[in-house]
Coordinates of C-alpha atoms and ligand atoms in Angstrom, one line a residue:
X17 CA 0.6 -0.6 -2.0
X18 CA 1.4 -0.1 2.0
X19 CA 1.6 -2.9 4.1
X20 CA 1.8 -3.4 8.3
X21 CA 4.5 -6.1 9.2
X22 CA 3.8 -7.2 12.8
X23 CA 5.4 -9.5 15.2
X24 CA 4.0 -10.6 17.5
X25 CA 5.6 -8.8 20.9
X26 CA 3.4 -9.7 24.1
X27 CA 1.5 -7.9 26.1
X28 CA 0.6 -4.0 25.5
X29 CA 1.4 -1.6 28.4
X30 CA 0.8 1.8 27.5
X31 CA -1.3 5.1 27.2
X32 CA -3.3 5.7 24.1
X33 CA -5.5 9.1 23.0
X34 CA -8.6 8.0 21.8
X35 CA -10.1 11.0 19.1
X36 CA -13.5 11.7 18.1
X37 CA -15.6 9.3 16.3
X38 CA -15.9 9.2 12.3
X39 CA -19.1 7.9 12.2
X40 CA -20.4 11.1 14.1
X41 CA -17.8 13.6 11.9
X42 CA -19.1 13.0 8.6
X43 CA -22.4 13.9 9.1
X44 CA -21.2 17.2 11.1
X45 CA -19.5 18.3 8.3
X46 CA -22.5 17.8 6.2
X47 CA -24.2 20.1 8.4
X48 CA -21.9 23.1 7.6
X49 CA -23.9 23.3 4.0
X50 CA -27.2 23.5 5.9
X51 CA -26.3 27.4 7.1
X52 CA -24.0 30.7 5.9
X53 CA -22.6 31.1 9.3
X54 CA -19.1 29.3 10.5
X55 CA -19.3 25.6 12.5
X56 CA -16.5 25.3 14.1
X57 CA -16.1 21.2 15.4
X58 CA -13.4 20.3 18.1
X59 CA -11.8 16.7 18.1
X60 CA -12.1 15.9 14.6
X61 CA -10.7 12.7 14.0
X62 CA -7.2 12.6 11.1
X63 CA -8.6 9.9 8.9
X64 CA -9.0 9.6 4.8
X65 CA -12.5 9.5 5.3
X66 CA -13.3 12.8 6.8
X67 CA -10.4 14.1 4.1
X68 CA -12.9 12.5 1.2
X69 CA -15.8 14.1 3.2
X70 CA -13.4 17.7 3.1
X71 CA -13.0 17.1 -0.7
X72 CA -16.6 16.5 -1.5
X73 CA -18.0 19.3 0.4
X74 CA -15.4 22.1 -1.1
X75 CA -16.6 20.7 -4.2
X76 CA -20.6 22.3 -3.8
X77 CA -19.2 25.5 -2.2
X78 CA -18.1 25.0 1.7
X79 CA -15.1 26.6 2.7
X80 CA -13.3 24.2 5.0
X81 CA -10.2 25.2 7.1
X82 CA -8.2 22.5 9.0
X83 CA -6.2 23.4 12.0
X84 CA -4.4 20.4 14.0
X85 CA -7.7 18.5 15.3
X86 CA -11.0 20.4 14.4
X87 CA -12.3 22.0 11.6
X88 CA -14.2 26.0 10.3
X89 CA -17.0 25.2 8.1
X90 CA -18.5 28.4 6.1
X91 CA -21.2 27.5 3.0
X92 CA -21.6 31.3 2.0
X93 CA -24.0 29.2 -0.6
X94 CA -24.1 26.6 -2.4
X95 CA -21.9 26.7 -5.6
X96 CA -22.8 22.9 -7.0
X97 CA -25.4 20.5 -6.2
X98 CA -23.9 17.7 -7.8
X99 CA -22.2 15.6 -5.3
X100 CA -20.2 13.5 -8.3
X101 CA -19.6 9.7 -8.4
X102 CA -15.7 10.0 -8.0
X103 CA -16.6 11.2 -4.4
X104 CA -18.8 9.4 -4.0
X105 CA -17.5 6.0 -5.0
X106 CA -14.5 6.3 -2.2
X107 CA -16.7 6.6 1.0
X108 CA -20.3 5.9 1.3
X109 CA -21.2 8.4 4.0
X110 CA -20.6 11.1 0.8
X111 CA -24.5 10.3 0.4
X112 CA -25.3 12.6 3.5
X113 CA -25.3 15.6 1.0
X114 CA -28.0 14.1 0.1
X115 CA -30.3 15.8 2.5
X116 CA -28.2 18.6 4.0
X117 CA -28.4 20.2 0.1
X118 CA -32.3 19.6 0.4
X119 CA -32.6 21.1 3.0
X120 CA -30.6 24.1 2.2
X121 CA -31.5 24.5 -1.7
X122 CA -34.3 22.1 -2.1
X123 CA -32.3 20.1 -5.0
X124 CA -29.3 18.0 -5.2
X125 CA -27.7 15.1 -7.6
X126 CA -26.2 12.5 -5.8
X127 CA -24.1 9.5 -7.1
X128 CA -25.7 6.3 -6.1
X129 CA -22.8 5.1 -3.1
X130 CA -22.7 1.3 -4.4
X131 CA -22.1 -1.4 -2.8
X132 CA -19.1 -2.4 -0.6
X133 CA -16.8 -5.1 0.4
X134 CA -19.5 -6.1 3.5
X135 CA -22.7 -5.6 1.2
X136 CA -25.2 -4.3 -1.5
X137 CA -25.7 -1.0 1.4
X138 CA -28.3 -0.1 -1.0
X139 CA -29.7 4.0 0.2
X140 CA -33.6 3.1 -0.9
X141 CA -34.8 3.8 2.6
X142 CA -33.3 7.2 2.2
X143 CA -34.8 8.2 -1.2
X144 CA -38.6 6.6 0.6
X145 CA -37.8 8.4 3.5
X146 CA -37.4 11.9 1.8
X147 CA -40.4 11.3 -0.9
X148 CA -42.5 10.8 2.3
X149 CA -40.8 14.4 3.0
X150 CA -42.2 15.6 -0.5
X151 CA -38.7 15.4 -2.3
X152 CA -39.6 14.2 -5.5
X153 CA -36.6 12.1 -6.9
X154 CA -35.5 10.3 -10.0
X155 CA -32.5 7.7 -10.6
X156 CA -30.9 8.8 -13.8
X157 CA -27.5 7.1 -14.8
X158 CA -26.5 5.9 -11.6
X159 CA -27.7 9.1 -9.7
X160 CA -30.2 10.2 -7.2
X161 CA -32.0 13.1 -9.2
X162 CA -33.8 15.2 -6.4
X163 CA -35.7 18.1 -6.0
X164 CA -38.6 19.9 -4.1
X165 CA -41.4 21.4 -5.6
X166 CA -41.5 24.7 -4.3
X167 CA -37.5 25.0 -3.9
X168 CA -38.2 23.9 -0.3
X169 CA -38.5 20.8 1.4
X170 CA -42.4 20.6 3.3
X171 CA -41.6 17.9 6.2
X172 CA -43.4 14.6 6.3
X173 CA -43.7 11.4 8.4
X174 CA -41.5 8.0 7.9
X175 CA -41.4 5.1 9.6
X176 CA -38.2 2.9 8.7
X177 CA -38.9 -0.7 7.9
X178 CA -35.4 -1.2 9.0
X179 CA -32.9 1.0 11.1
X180 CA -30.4 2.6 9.0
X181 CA -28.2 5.6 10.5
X182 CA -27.2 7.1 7.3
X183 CA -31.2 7.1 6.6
X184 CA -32.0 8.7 10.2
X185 CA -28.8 11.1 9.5
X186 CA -30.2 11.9 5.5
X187 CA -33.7 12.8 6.7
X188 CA -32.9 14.8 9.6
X189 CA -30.5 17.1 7.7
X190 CA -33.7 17.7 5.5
X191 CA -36.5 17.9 7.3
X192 CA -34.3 20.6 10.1
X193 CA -35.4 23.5 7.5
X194 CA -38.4 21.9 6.0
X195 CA -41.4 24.1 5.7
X196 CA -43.5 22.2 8.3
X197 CA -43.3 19.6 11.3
X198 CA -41.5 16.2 10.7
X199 CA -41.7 12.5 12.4
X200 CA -39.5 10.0 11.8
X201 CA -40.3 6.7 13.6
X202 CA -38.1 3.8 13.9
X203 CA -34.9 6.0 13.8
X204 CA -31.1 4.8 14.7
X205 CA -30.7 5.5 18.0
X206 CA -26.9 5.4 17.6
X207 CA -24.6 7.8 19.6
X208 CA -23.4 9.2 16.5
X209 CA -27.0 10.2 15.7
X210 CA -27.3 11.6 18.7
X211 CA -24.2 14.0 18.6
X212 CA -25.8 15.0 15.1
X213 CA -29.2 15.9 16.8
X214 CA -27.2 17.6 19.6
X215 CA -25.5 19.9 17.2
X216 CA -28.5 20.6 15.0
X217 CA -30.4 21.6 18.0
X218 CA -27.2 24.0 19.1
X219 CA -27.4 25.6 15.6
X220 CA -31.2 26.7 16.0
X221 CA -33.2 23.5 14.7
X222 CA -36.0 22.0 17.2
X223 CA -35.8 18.3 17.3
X224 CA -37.6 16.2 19.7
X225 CA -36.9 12.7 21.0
X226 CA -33.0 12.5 20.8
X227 CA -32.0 8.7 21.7
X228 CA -35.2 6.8 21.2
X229 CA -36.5 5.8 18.1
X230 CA -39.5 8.4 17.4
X231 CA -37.7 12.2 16.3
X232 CA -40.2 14.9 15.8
X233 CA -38.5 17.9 13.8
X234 CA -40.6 21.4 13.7
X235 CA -38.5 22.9 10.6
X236 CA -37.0 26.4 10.6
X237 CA -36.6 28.9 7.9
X238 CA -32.6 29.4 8.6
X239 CA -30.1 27.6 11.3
X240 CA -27.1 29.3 13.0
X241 CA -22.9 28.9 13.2
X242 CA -22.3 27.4 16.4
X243 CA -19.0 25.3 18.1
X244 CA -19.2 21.3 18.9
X245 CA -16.8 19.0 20.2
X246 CA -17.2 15.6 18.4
X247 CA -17.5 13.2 20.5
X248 CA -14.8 10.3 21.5
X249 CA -14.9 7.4 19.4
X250 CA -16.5 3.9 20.6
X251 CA -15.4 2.0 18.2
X252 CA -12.1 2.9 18.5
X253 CA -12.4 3.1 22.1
X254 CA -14.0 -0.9 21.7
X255 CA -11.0 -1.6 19.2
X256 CA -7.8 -0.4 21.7
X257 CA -10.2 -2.6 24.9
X258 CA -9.6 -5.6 22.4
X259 CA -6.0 -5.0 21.5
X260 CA -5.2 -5.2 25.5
X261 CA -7.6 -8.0 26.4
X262 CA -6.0 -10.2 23.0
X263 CA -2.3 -9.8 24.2
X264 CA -3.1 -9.8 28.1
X265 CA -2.2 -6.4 28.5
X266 CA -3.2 -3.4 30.3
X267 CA -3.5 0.1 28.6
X268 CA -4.9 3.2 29.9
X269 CA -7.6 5.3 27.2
X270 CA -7.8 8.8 27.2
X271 CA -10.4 10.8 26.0
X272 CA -13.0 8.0 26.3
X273 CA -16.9 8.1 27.4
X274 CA -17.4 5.6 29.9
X275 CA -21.5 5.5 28.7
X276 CA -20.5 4.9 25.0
X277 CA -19.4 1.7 25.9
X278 CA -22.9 0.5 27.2
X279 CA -23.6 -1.3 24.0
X280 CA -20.5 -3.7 24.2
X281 CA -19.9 -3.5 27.9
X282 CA -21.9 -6.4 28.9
X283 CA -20.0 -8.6 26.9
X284 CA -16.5 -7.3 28.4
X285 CA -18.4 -7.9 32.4
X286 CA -19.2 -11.3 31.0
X287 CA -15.6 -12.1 30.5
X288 CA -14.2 -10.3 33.8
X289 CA -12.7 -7.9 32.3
X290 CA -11.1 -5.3 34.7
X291 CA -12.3 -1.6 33.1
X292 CA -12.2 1.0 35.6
X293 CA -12.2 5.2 35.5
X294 CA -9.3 5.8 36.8
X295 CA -10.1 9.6 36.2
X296 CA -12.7 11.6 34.0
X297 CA -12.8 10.0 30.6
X298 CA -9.6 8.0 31.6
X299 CA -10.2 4.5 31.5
X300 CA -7.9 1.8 32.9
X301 CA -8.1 -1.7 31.3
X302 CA -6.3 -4.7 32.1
X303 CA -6.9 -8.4 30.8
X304 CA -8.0 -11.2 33.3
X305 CA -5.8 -13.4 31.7
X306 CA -8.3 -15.9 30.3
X307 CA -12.0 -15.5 30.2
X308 CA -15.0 -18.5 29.4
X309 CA -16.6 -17.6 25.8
X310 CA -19.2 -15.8 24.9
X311 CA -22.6 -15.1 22.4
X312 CA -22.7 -11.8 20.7
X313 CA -25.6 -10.6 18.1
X314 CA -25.1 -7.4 16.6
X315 CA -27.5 -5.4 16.3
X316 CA -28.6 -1.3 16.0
X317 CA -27.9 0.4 19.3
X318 CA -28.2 0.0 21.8
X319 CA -27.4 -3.8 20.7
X320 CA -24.3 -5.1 20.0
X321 CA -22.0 -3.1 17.3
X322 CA -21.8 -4.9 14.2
X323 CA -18.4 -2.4 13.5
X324 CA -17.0 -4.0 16.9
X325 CA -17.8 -7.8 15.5
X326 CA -14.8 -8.6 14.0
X327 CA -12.4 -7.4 16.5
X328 CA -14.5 -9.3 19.6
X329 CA -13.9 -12.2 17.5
X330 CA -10.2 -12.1 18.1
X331 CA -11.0 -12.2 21.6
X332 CA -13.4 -15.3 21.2
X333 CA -10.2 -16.8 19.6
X334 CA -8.3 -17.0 23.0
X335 CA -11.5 -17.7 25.3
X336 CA -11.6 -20.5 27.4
X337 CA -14.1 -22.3 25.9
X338 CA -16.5 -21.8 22.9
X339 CA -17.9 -18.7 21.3
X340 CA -20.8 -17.8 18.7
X341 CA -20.9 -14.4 16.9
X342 CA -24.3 -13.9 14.7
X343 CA -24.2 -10.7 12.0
X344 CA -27.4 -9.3 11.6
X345 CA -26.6 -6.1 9.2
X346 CA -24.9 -6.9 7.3
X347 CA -24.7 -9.4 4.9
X348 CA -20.8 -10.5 4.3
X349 CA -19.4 -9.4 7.1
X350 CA -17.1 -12.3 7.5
X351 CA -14.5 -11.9 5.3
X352 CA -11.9 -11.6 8.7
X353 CA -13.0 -15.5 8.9
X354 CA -10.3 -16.7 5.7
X355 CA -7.6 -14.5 7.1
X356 CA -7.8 -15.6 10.5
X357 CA -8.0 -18.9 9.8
X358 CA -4.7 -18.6 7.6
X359 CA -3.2 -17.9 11.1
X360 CA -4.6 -21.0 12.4
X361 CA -7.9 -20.1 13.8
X362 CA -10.4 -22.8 12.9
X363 CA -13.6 -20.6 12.8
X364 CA -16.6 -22.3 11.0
X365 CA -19.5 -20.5 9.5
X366 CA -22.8 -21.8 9.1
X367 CA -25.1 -18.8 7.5
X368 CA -24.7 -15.7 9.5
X369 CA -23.3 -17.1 12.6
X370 CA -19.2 -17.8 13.0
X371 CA -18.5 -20.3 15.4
X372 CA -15.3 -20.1 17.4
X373 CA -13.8 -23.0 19.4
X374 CA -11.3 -21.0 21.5
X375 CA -7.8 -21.7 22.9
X376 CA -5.9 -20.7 19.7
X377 CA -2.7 -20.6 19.1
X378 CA -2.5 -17.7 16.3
X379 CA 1.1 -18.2 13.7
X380 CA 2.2 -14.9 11.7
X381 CA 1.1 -15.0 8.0
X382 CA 0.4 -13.0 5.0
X383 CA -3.0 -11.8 5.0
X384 CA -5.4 -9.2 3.7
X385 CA -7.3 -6.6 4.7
X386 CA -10.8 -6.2 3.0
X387 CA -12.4 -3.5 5.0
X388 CA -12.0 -1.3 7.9
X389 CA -13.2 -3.2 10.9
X390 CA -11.7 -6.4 9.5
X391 CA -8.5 -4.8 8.7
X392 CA -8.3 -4.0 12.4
X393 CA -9.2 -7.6 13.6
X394 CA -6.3 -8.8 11.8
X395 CA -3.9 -6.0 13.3
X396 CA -5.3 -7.8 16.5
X397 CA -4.6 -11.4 16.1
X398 CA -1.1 -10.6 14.5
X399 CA -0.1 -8.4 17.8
X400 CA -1.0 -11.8 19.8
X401 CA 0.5 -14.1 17.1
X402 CA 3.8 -15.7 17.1
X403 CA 6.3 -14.7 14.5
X404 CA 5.8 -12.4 11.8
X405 CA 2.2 -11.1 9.8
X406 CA 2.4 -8.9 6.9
X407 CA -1.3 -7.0 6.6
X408 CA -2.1 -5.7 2.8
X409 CA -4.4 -3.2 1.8
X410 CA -3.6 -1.5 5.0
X411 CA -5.2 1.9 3.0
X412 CA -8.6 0.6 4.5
X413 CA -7.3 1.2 8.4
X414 CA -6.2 4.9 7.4
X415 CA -9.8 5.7 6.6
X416 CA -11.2 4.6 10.0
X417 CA -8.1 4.5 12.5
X418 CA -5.9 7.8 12.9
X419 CA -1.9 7.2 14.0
X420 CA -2.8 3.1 14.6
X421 CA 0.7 2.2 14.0
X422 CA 2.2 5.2 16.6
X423 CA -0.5 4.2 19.1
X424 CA 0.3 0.5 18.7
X425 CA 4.0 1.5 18.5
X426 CA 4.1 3.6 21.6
X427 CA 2.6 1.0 23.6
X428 CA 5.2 -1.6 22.8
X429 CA 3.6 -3.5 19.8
X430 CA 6.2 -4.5 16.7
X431 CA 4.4 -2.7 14.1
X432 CA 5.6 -1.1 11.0
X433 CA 4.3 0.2 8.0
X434 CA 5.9 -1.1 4.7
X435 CA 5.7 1.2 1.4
X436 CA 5.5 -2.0 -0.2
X437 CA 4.9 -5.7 0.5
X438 CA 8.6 -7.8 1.3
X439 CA 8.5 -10.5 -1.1
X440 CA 6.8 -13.9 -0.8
X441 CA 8.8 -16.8 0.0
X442 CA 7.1 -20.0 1.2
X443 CA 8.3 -20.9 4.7
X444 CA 11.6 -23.4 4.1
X445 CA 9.6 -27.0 4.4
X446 CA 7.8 -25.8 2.1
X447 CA 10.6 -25.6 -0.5
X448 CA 11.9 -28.9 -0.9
X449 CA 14.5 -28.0 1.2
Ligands
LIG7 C1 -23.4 3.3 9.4 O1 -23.5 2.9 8.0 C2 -22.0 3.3 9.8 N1 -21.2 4.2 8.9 C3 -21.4 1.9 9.6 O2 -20.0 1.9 10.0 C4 -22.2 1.0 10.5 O3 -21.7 -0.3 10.4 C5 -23.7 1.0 10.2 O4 -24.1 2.4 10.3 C6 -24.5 0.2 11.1 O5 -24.3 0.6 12.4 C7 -21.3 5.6 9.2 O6 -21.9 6.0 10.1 C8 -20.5 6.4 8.3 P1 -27.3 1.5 7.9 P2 -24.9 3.0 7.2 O7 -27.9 2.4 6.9 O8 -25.6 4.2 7.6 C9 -29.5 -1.6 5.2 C10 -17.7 1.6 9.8 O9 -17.0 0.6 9.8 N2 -30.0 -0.5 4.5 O10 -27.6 1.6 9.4 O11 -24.6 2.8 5.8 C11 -28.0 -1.8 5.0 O12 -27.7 -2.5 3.8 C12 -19.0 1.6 9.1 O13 -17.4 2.6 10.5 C13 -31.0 -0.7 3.5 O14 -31.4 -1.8 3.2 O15 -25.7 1.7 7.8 C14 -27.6 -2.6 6.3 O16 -27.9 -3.9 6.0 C15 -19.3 0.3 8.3 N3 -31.5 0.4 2.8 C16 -28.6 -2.0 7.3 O17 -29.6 -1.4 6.6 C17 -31.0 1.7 3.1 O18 -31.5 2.6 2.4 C18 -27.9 -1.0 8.2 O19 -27.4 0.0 7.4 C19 -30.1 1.9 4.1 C20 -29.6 0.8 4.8

């Protein structure tokens, strides 16, 4: 199983390409099922997941042609509305079928997603949320059963009890060619959502309300082909700000969004960190060295990112003074916690908050990745370690983080991915000797 060994090197200096955003190209490419023309999307991100998303959606008919970074989508029709549990299983966002097959064909069976490493991520807002849309769905064996009387969706109002952007995503790619009006209240307001409504609305849909938290949908009876460029990642954008600031580096971003930072920005001006726009969607970034700690709550957008947590908390590691970080998603999203403290971080938790003291001094060890945005923390705090870290279970950073080691690599970091893990040897006082 590939591993990352890192040594810890110094600062960063260098230029890094920052691609389009996987939480906004899954749910693109569960559009192309929702018409028979060709979507053509720009800045596709390289990552496993979008390759699991490729898989899943040849498997009900789309035909999907790759070239370099962006993607033709064609559903002629739909060949299979079973969306099956081996897809399923490997990435959770599989469950967008869900809606985009409603809305196309007005039945689907879709594996149940399961849990994951950071929680239950049950989908029972999505199955309310389309019921409320007249969907009439069963759970048989571990799938969503679904269909609507009629053969077509009619359109409905839903107010979520909770945010949930796959739930927002589902319901929009149904009710878009619903036979009536739809309202869904209490939506994600998330950029990624956004870029979803952006495109749906450039394929022929009429949706109302894009970035607040009330969508109104007046369903069609067929949407167009049209082009879209996905837009640039802010998590990975957040990520490569982190990587710079942890080893008191500078790096310049290219491709970025200056306004997808808003929801994390605050937190980066609280810490004087220098960020300018050097030129259009070029971002300079260089560390102030040391910064006082800091309180973070993650919340839905426009709060704090709950997928940036992990990685601010490397930077709470090397604050001046003390930092809090309270998870409000999900509910163990703390597994980065063990493995940073195996590198001598002495992070306490106390329910859903991780108290950080600050002023650490980070020593290369063995650790283990557990999921993406954790994975990536420890990447972090082994480039500003001393000595040497060997990451496992590196497969969970290929689904979210495209060319990480070349990035890191090209901007000085001591990275390199191992085919299989060196063996283990207790350090020398530890051997009796
Ligand atoms: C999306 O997941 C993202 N994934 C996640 O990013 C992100 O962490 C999450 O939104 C929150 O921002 C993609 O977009 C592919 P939710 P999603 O539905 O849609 C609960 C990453 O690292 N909930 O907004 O699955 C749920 O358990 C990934 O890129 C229900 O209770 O998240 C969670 O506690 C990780 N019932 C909260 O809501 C439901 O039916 C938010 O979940 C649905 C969700």
């Amino acid at each position: 199983m590939d591993c990352f060994r890192i040594i810890g090197n110094g600062p960063l200096q260098g230029v890094v390409e920052i691609n389009g955003a996987k939480n906004a190209v899954l749910p693109l490419i569960a559009c192309g099922l929702l018409t028979d023309q060709e979507l053509f999307l720009e800045n596709v991100p390289l990552l496993g997941d979008v390759h699991c998303m490729i898989q899943l959606v040849r498997s009900l008919g789309m035909e999907v042609t790759r070239a370099d970074h962006s993607l033709t989508l064609k559903t002629p029709s739909v060949t299979n509305f079973v969306a099956s549990y081996d897809y399923v299983r490997k990435m959770r966002a599989s469950v967008l079928v869900l809606g985009a097959l409603l809305g196309r064909c007005g039945k689907a069976t879709v594996s149940l997603p399961g849990g994951c490493a950071i929680g239950p991520r049950p989908v029972d807002l999505h199955i309310q949320g389309l019921e409320a849309f007249g969907v009439h769905i069963d759970l048989v064996n571990g799938y969503i059963v679904a269909h609507a009387p009629g053969g077509r969706v009619l359109g409905g109002k839903y107010t979520f009890p909770k945010v949930s952007v796959g739930g927002t995503e589902n319901l929009l790619l149904a009710a878009v060619l619903a036979k009536g009006e739809s309202c869904i209240e209490n939506a994600a307001q998330e950029p990624e959502v956004s870029d979803l409504i952006e495109c749906l609305c450039k394929m022929g849909a009429e949706i109302e309300g894009k970035g607040t938290s009330t969508l109104h949908i007046q369903g069609k009876d067929f949407l167009n082909g049209t082009r879209h460029y996905v837009l640039p990642d802010r998590l990975e954008m957040g990520t490569y700000i982190a990587a710079a600031l942890a080893t008191k580096g500078e790096l310049v971003l290219k491709g970025c969004n200056g306004e997808l930072m808003a929801s994390y920005k605050p937190v980066l001006d609280q810490m004087g960190v220098l960020l300018r726009e050097v030129q259009p969607s070029v971002f300079h970034i260089k560390s102030p060295g040391s910064w006082p700690g800091f309180h973070i709550q993650t919340q839905p957008f426009p709060g704090f990112p709950t997928d940036l947590q992990a990685q601010f908390m490397v930077l709470a590691l090397f604050a001046n003074s003390a930092s809090s970080i309270e998870e409000n998603l999900f509910e163990n999203r703390f597994m980065h916690v063990a493995e940073l403290n195996r590198m001598g971080a002495n992070i306490t938790v106390e329910g859903k908050t991780a108290f950080i003291p600050g002023q650490a001094h980070l020593i290369g060890a063995p650790v283990m990745a557990t999921d993406l945005r954790a994975s990536v923390s420890l990447v972090l705090a082994a480039l500003a370690a001393s000595g040497e870290t060997i990451v496992r279970r590196v497969y969970h950073l290929d689904r979210g983080y495209e060319d990480l080691v070349g990035k890191l690599s090209r901007c000085g970091a001591q990275i390199e991915r191992l085919t299989q893990e060196p063996g283990q040897t207790a350090p020398l006082a530890h051997q009796g000797v």
